[in-house]
Coordinates of C-alpha atoms and ligand atoms in Angstrom, one line a residue:
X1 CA -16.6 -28.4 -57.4
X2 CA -19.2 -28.8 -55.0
X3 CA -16.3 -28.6 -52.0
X4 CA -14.8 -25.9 -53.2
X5 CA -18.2 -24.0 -53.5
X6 CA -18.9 -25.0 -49.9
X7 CA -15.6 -23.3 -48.5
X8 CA -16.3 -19.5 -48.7
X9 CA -19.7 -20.5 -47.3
X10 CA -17.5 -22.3 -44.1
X11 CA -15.3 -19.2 -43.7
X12 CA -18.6 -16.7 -43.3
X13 CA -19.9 -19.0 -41.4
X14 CA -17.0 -19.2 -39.2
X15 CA -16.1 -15.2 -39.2
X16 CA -19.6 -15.2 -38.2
X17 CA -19.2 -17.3 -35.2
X18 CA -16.0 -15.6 -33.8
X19 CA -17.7 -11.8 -34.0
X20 CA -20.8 -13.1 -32.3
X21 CA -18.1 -14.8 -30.0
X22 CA -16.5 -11.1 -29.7
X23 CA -20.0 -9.5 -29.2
X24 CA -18.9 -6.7 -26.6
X25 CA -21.0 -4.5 -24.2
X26 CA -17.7 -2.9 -23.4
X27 CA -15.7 -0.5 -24.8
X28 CA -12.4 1.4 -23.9
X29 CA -11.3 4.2 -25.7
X30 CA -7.9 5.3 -24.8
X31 CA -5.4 2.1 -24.5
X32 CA -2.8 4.0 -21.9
X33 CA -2.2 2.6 -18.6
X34 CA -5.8 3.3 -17.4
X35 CA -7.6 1.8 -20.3
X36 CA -5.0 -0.9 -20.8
X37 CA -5.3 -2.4 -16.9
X38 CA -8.9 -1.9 -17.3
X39 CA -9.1 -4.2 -20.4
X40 CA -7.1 -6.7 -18.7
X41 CA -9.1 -6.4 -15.4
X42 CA -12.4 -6.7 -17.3
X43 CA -10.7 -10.0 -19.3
X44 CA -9.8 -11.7 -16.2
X45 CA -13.1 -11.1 -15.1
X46 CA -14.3 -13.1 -18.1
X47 CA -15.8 -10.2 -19.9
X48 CA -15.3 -8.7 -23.0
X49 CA -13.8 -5.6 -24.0
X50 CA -13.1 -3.8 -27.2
X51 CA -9.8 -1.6 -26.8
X52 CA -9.9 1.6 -29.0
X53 CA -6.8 3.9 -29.6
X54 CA -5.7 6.0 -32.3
X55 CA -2.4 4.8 -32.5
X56 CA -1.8 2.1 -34.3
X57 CA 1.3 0.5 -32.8
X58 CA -0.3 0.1 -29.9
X59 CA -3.7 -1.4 -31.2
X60 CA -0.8 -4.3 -33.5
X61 CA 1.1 -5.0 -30.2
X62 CA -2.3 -5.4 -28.1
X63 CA -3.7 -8.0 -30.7
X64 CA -0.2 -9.4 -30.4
X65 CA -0.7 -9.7 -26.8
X66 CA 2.2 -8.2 -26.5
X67 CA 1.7 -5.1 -23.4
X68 CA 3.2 -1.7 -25.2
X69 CA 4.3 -0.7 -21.4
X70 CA 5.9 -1.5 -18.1
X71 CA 3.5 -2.8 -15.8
X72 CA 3.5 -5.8 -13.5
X73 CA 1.3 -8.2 -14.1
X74 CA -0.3 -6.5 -17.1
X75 CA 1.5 -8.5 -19.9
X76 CA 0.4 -12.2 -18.6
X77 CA -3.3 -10.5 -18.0
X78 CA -3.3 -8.9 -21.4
X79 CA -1.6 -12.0 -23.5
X80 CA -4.5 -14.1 -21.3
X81 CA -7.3 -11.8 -22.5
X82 CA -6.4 -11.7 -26.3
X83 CA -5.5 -15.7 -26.3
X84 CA -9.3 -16.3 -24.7
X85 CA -10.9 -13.8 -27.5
X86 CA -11.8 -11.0 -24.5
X87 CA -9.7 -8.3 -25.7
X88 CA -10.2 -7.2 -29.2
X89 CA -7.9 -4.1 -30.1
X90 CA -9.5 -1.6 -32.7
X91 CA -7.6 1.8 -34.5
X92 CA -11.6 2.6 -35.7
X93 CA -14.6 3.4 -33.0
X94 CA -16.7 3.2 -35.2
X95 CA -16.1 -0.6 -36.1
X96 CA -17.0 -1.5 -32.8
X97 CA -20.1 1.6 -31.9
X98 CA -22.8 -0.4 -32.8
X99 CA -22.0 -3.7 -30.6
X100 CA -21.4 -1.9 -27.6
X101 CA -23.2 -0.2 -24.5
X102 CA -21.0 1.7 -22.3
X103 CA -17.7 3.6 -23.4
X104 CA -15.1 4.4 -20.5
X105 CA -13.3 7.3 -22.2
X106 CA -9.8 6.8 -20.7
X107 CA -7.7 9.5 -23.2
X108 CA -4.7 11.8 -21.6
X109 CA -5.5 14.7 -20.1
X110 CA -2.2 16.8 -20.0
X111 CA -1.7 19.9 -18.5
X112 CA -0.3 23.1 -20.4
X113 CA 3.0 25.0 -19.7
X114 CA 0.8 27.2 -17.6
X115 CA -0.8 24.2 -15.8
X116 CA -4.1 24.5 -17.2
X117 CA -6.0 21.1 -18.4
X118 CA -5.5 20.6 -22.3
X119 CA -9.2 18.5 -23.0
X120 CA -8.2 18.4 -26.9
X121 CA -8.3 14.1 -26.6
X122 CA -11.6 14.3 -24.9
X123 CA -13.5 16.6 -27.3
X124 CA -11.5 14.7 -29.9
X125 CA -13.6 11.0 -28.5
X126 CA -16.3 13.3 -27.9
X127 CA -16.2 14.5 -31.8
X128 CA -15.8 10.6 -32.6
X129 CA -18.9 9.6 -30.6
X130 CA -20.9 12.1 -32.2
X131 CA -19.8 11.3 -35.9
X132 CA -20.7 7.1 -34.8
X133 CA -24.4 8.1 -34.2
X134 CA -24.7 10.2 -37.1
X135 CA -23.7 7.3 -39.0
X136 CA -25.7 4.7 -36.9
X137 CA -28.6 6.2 -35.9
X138 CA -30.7 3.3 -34.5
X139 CA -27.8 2.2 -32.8
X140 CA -29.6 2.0 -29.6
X141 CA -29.1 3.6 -26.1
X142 CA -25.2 4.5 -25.2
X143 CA -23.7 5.2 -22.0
X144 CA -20.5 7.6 -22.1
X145 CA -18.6 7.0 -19.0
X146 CA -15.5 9.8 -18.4
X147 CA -12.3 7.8 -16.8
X148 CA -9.9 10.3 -17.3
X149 CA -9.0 13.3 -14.8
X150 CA -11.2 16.0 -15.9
X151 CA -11.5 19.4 -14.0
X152 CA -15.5 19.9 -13.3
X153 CA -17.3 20.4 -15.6
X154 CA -15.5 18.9 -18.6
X155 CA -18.1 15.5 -18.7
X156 CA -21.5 17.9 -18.8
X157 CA -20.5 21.0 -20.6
X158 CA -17.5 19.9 -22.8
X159 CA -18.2 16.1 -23.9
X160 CA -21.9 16.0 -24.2
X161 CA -22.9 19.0 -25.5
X162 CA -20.2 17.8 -28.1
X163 CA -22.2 14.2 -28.1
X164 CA -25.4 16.1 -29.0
X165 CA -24.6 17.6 -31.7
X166 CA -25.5 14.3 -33.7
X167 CA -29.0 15.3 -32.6
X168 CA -29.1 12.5 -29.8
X169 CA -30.3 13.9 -26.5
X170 CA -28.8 12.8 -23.2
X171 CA -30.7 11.0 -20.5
X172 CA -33.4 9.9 -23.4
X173 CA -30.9 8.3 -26.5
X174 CA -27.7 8.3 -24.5
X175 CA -26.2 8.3 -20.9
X176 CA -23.4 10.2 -19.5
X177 CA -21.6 9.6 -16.4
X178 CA -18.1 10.0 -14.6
X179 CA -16.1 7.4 -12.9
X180 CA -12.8 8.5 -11.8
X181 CA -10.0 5.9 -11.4
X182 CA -7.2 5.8 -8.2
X183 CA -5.1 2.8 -9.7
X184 CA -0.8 3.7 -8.9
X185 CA 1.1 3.0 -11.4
X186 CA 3.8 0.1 -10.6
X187 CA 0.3 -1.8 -8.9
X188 CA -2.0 -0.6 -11.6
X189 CA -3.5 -4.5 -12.2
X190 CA -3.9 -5.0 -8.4
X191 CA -5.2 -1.6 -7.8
X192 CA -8.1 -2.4 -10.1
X193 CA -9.0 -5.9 -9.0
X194 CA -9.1 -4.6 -5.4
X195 CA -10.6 -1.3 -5.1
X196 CA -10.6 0.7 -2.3
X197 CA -14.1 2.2 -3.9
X198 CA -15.6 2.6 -7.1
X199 CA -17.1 6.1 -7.4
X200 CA -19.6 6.2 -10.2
X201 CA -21.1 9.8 -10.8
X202 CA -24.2 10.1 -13.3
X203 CA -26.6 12.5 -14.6
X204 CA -29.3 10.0 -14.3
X205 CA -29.8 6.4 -12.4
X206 CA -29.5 4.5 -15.6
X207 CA -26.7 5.8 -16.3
X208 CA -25.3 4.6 -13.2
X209 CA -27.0 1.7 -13.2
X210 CA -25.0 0.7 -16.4
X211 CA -21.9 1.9 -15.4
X212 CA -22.2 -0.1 -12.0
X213 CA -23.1 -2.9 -14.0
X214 CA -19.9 -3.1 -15.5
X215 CA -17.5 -2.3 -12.4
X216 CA -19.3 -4.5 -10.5
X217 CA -17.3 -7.3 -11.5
X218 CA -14.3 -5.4 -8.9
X219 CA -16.5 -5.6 -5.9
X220 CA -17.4 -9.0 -4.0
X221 CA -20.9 -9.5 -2.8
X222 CA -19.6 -8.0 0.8
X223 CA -18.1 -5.7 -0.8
X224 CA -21.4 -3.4 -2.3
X225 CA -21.0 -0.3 0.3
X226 CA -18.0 0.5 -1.2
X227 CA -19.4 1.5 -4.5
X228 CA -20.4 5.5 -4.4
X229 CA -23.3 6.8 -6.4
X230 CA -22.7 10.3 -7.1
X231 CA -23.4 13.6 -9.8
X232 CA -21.1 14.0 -12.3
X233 CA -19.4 16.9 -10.9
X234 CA -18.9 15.1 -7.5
X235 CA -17.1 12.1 -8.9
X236 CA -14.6 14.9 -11.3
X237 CA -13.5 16.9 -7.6
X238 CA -13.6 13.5 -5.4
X239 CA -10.4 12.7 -8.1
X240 CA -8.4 15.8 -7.6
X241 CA -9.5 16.4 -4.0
X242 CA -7.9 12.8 -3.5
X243 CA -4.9 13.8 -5.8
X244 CA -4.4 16.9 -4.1
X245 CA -4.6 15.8 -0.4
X246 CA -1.9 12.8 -1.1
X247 CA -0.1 15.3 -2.9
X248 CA -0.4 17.8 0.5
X249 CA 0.7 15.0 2.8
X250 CA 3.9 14.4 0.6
X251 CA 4.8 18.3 0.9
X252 CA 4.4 18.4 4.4
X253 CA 6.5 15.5 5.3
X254 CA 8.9 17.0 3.1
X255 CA 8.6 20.3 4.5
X256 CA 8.9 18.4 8.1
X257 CA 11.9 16.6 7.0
X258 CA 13.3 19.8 6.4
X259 CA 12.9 21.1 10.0
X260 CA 14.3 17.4 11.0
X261 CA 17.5 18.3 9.1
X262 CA 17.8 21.8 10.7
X263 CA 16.9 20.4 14.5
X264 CA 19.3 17.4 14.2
X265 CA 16.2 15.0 13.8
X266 CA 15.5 11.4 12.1
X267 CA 12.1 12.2 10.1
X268 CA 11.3 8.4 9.6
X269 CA 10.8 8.5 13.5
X270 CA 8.7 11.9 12.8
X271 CA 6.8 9.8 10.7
X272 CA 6.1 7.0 12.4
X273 CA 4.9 8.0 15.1
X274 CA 2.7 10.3 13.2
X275 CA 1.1 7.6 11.2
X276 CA 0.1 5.3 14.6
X277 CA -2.5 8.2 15.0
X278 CA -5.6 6.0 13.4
X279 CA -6.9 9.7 12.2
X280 CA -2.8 10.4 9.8
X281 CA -2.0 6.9 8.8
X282 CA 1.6 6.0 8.2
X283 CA 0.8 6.4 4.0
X284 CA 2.0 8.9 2.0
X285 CA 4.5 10.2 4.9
X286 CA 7.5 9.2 3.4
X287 CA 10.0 11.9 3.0
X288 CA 11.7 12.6 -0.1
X289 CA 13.0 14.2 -3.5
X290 CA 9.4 15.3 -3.9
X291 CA 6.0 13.7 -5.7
X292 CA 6.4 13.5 -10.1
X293 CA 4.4 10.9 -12.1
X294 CA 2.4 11.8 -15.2
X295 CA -0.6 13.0 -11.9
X296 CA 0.1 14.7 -9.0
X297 CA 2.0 17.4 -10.8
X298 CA -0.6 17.6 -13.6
X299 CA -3.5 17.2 -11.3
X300 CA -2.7 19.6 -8.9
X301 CA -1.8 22.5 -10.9
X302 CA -5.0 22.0 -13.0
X303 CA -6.9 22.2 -10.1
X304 CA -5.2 25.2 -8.9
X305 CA -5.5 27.0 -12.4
X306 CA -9.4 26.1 -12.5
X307 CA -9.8 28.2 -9.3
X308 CA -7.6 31.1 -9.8
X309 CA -9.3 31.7 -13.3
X310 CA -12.4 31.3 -11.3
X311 CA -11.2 34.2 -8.6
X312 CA -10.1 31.7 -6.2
X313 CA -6.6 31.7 -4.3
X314 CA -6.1 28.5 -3.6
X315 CA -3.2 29.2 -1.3
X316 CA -2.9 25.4 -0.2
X317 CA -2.0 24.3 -3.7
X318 CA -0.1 26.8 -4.6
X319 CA 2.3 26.1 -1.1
X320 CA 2.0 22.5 -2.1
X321 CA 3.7 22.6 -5.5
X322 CA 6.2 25.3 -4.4
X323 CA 7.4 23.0 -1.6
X324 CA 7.8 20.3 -4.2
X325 CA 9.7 22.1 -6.4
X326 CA 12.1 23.0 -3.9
X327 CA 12.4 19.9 -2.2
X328 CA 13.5 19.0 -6.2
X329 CA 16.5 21.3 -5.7
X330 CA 16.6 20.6 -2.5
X331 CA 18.4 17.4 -3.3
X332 CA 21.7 19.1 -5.0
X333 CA 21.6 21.7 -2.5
X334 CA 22.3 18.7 0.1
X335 CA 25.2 17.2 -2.3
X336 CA 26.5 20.8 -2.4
X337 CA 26.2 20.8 1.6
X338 CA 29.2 18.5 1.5
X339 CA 30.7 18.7 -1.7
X340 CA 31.9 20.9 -4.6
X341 CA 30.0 20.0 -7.4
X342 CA 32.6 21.9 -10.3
X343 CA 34.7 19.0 -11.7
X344 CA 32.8 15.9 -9.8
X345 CA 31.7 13.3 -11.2
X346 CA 28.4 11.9 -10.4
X347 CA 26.9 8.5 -10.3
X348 CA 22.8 8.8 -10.8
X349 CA 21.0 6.0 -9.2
X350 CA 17.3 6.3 -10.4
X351 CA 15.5 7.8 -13.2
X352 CA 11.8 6.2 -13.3
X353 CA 9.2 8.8 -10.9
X354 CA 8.8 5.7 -8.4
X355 CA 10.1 2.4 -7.9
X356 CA 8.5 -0.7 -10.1
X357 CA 7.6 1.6 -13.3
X358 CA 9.8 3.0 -16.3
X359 CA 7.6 5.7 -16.4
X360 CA 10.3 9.0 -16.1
X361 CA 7.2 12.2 -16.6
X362 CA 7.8 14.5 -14.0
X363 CA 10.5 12.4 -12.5
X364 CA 13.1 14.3 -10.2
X365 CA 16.2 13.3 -12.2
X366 CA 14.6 15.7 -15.0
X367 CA 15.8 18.4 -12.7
X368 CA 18.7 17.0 -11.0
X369 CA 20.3 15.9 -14.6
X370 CA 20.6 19.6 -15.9
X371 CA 21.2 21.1 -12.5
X372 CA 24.3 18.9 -11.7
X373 CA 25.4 19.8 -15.6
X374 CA 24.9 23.7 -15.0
X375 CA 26.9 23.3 -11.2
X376 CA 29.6 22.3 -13.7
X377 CA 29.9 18.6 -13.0
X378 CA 32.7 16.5 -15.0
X379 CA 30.7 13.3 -15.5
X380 CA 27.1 12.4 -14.6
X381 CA 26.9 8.9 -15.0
X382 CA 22.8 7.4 -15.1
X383 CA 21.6 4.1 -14.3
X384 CA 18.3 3.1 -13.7
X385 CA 17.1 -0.3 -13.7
X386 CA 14.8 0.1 -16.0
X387 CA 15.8 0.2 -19.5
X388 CA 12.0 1.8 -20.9
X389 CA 13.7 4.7 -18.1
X390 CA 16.6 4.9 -19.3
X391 CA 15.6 5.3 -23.0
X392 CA 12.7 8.3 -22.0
X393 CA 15.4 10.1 -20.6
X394 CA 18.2 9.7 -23.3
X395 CA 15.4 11.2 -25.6
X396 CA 15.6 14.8 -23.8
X397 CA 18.8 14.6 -22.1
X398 CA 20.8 12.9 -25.2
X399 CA 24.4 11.2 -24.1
X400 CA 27.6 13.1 -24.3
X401 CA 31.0 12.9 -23.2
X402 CA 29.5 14.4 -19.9
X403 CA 26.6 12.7 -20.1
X404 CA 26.5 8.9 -20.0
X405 CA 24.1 5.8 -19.3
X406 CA 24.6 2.4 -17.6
X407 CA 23.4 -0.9 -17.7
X408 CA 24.4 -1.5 -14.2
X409 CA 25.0 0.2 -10.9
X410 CA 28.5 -0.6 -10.7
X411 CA 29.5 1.0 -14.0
X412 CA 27.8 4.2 -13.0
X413 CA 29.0 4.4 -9.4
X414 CA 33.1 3.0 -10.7
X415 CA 35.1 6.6 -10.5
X416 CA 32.7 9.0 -9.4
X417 CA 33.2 11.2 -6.4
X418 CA 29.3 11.5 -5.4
X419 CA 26.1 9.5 -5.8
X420 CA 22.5 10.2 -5.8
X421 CA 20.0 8.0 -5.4
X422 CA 16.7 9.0 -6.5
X423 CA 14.3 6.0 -7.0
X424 CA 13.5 3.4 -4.5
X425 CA 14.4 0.8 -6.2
X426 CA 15.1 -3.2 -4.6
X427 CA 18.0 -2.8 -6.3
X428 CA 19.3 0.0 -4.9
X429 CA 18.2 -0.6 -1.4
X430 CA 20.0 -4.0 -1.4
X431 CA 23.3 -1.8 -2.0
X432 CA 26.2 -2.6 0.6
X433 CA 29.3 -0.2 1.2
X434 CA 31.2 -2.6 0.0
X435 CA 29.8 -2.1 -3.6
X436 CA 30.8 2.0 -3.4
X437 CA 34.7 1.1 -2.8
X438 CA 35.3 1.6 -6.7
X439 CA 34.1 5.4 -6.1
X440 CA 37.0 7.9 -7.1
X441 CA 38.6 10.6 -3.8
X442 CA 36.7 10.9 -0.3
X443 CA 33.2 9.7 -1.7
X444 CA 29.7 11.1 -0.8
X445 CA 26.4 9.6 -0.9
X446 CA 23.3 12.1 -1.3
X447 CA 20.3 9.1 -0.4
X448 CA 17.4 11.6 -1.1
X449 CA 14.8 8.3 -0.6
X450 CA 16.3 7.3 2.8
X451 CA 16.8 3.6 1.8
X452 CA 20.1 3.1 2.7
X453 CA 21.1 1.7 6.4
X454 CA 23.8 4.4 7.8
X455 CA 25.1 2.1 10.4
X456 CA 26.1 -0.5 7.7
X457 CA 28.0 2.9 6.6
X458 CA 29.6 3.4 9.8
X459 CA 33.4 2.1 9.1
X460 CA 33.1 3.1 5.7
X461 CA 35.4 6.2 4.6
X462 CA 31.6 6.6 2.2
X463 CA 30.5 9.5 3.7
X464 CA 26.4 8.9 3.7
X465 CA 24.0 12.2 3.7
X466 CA 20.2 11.3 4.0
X467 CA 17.8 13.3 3.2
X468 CA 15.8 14.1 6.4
X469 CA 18.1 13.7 9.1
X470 CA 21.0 14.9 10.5
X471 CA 23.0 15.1 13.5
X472 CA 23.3 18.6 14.0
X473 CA 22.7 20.1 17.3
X474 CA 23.4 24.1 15.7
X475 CA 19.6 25.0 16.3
X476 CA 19.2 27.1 19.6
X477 CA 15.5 28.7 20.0
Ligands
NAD1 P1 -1.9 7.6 -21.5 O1 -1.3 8.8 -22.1 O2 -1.0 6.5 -21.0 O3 -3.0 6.9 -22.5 C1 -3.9 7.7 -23.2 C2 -4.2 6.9 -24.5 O4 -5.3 7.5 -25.2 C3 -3.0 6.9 -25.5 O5 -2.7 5.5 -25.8 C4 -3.5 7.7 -26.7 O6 -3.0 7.2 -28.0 C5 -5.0 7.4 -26.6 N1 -5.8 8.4 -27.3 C6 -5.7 9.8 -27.4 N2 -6.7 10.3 -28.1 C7 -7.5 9.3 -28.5 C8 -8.7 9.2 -29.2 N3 -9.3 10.3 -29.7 N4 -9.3 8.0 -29.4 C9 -8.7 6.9 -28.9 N5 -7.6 6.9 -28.2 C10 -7.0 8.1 -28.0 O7 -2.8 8.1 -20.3 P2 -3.1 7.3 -18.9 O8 -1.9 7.4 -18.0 O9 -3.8 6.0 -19.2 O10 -4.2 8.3 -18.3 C11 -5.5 8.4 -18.8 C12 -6.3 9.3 -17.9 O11 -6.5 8.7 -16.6 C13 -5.7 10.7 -17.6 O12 -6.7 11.6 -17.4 C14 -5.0 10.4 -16.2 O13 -4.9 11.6 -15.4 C15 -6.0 9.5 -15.6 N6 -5.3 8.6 -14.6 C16 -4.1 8.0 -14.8 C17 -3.6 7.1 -13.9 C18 -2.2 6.6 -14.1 O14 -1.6 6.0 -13.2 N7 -1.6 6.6 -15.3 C19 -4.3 6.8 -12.8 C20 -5.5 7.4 -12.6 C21 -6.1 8.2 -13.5
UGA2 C1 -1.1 8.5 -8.0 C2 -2.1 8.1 -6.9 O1 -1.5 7.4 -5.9 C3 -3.2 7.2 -7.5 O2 -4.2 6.9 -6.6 C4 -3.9 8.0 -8.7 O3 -4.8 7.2 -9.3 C5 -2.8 8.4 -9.7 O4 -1.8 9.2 -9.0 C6 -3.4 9.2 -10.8 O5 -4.3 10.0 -10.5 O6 -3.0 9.0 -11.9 P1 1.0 7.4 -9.1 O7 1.3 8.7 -9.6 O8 1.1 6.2 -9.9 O9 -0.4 7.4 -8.4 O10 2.1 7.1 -7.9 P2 2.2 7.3 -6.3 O11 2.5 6.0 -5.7 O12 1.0 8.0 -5.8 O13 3.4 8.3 -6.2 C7 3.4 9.6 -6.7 C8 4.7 10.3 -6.4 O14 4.7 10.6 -5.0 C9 6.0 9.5 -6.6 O15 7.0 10.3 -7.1 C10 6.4 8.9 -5.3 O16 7.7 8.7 -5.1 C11 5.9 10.1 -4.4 N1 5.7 9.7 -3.0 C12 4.7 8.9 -2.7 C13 6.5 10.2 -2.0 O17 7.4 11.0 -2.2 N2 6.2 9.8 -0.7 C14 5.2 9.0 -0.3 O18 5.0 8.7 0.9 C15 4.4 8.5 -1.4

């Protein structure tokens, strides 16, 4: 009897133990690829972190320590964090409000058809913030810290007036403040781990005190002047200033490569000698099919809708996104250059935005799929060698008898006339000429990504056409 009586008392006792053990200061709210490498990153730091998201699924495979995407890295980092009790997934904020201190608000922030920033998950943690304090109001002192892409603005007139509304006052019961994050996808873990900065914006020192005193776990001791202290509004346009100058750089090489094509020019060498100038750098100067991803699209057009609806022109943007969409169609114009595209059959090498991710938003093949449909194409055969890709895409572009999907390069590339390549995949730039000879007629190669080595094409009847260079000597001033 007296055993049995002591064992409920044992099982508080213990639940006890492992929730003080779980005692936070962090939370994230958002568990996308932001909040999720940001959990891990805090974890293998040794501190703790309390994952919020709204959809379920991906809170049962994070307490699973299983990683709901495709990131290097991240799964080992994520299955280490929930195995040593750092990373505690939660569907409920308001389970986990009370135990901690500073909120990094890492939701999606999409854009609209007509590219303007659609805040409805912001105001929607805003809404949940507020509705905690109402129900905990001796909580204690908050700090909300803004991680997502947000036009100016959003963090002091959107999200804490919202905040306020549960009669809290900011700067006095709360702190508000606005970190924006840089991490690439494909190197998101790294990224974090070994900042290039931290840029932590405020609307008050102790609310960037508490803020730094979380991200300072990213920055060795020698590493302190790389950590910017900022306004709120600062630290939102230091994000798409960033976005939108890699963003230019990519739609001027492009737009160069396109003069190196018309002059008889190899861009790469363009390039390279470009980025020797200490004031260019070589980064962000490769040519090709144009910049997706779920950011520099978004990113950039939000920013240029925020300034035309403020009166603006902002003519730079507007060139920059109109160069990338061409340099999209740019890429079947080149197979069309050499090739009737009525009746062809097409092998397409890449679907994921950039090499090392499945991640297919924005990706070019979402324009080149369609386009080489509409030319009138016989087959177009898709590989990618991500299989997360290749399901994204089947969900929008769903397989027919003209449209079909492969496990491996050689069952996409056996019979067709043409190939694309589109993503810089190893895998594709270990390709040999060899591997094409299954390719149907007098086969072309459109190598928008400039990977493959044209004199290893030489004696090959492939007939290789890379993006950015050509051989023609047409061009007289
Ligand atoms: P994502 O779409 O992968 O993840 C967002 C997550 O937020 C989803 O899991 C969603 O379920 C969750 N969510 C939505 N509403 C919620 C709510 N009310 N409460 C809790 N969770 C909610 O987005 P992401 O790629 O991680 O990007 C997040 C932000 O960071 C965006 O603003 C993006 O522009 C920015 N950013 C992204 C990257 C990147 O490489 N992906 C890099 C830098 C900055
Ligand atoms: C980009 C930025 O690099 C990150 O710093 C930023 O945090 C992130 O956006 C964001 O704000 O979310 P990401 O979209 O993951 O990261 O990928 P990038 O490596 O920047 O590539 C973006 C696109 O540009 C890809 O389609 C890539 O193929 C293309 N690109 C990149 C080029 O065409 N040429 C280049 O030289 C570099």
């Amino acid at each position: 009897m007296k055993v049995d009586s002591d064992v409920p008392h044992r099982i508080v006792f213990l639940y006890r133990c492992s929730l003080n053990d779980a005692m936070t200061s962090t939370c994230i709210i958002g568990a996308g690829y932001v909040g999720l490498t940001y959990a891990a990153g805090l974890a293998s730091k040794n501190l703790k972190v309390n994952l919020v998201d709204v959809n379920t699924a991906t809170i049962a495979c994070i307490n699973k320590g299983t990683c709901p995407i495709d990131e290097p890295g991240l799964e080992k980092a994520l299955k280490d964090g929930v195995k040593r009790g750092l990373i505690h997934g939660h569907a409920i904020l308001d389970l986990v409000f009370a135990e901690s201190d500073v909120f990094f608000v890492c939701v999606g922030t999409y854009c609209d058809d007509a590219g303007n920033i659609n805040l409805a998950q912001v105001r929607s943690v805003a809404q949940a913030i507020r509705d905690c304090f109402k129900m905990h109001p001796d909580a204690g002192y908050k700090v909300i810290c803004v991680k997502s892409t947000v036009i100016c603005g959003t963090t002091d007139s959107v999200l804490l007036p919202v905040i306020e509304e549960s009669g809290m006052k900011a700067g006095k019961d709360f702190g508000v403040a606005m970190s924006p994050e840089f991490l690439k996808e494909g190197s998101a873990l790294d990224d974090i781990l070994n900042p290039d900065k931290i840029v932590v914006g405020g609307i008050d020192q102790r609310s960037i005190d508490a803020v730094k005193n979380v991200l300072k776990a990213f920055l060795k001791d020698s590493d302190q002047h790389k950590l910017i202290e900022t306004d709120v509004r600062t630290a939102e346009l230091i994000k798409y200033a960033q976005n939108s100058f890699l963003a230019t750089k990519i739609s001027f090489i492009n737009e160069m490569a396109r003069f190196a094509e018309l002059f008889g020019v190899n861009i790469s060498m363009v390039a390279k000698a470009m980025g020797m100038d200490s004031r260019i750098s070589p980064k962000f100067l490769n040519a090709g099919p144009g910049f997706g991803g779920s950011c520099f699209p978004k990113d950039v057009k939000a920013l240029y809708s925020a300034g035309k609806k403020a009166g603006l022109d902002p003519l730079l943007l507007k060139a920059v996104l109109d160069v990338n969409e061409r340099q999209k169609r740019h890429v079947l114009e080149l197979l069309q250059q050499h090739r009737q595209v009525k009746g062809l059959a097409v092998a397409v090498l890449g679907l994921a935005f950039k090499a090392n991710t499945g991640d297919t938003r924005e990706s070019v093949c979402r324009a080149v799929i369609p386009g080489l449909l509409a030319l009138g194409a016989s087959r177009v055969k898709v590989h990618d060698p991500s299989a997360f890709a290749r399901e994204e895409v089947k969900k929008d572009f769903p397989p027919d008898e003209r449209l079909t999907y492969h496990d491996t390069i050689a069952e996409a590339i056996k019979g067709s006339g043409a190939c694309i390549i589109l993503t810089e995949w190893d895998e594709y730039k270990r390709l040999k000429f060899s591997e094409f000879t299954t390719m149907a007629g007098n086969p072309c190669i459109v190598d928008s990504r400039r990977i493959l080595d044209r004199k290893a094409f030489e004696k090959s009847k492939v007939q290789l056409v890379i993006l950015g260079e050509s051989e023609s000597r047409d061009f007289k001033p």
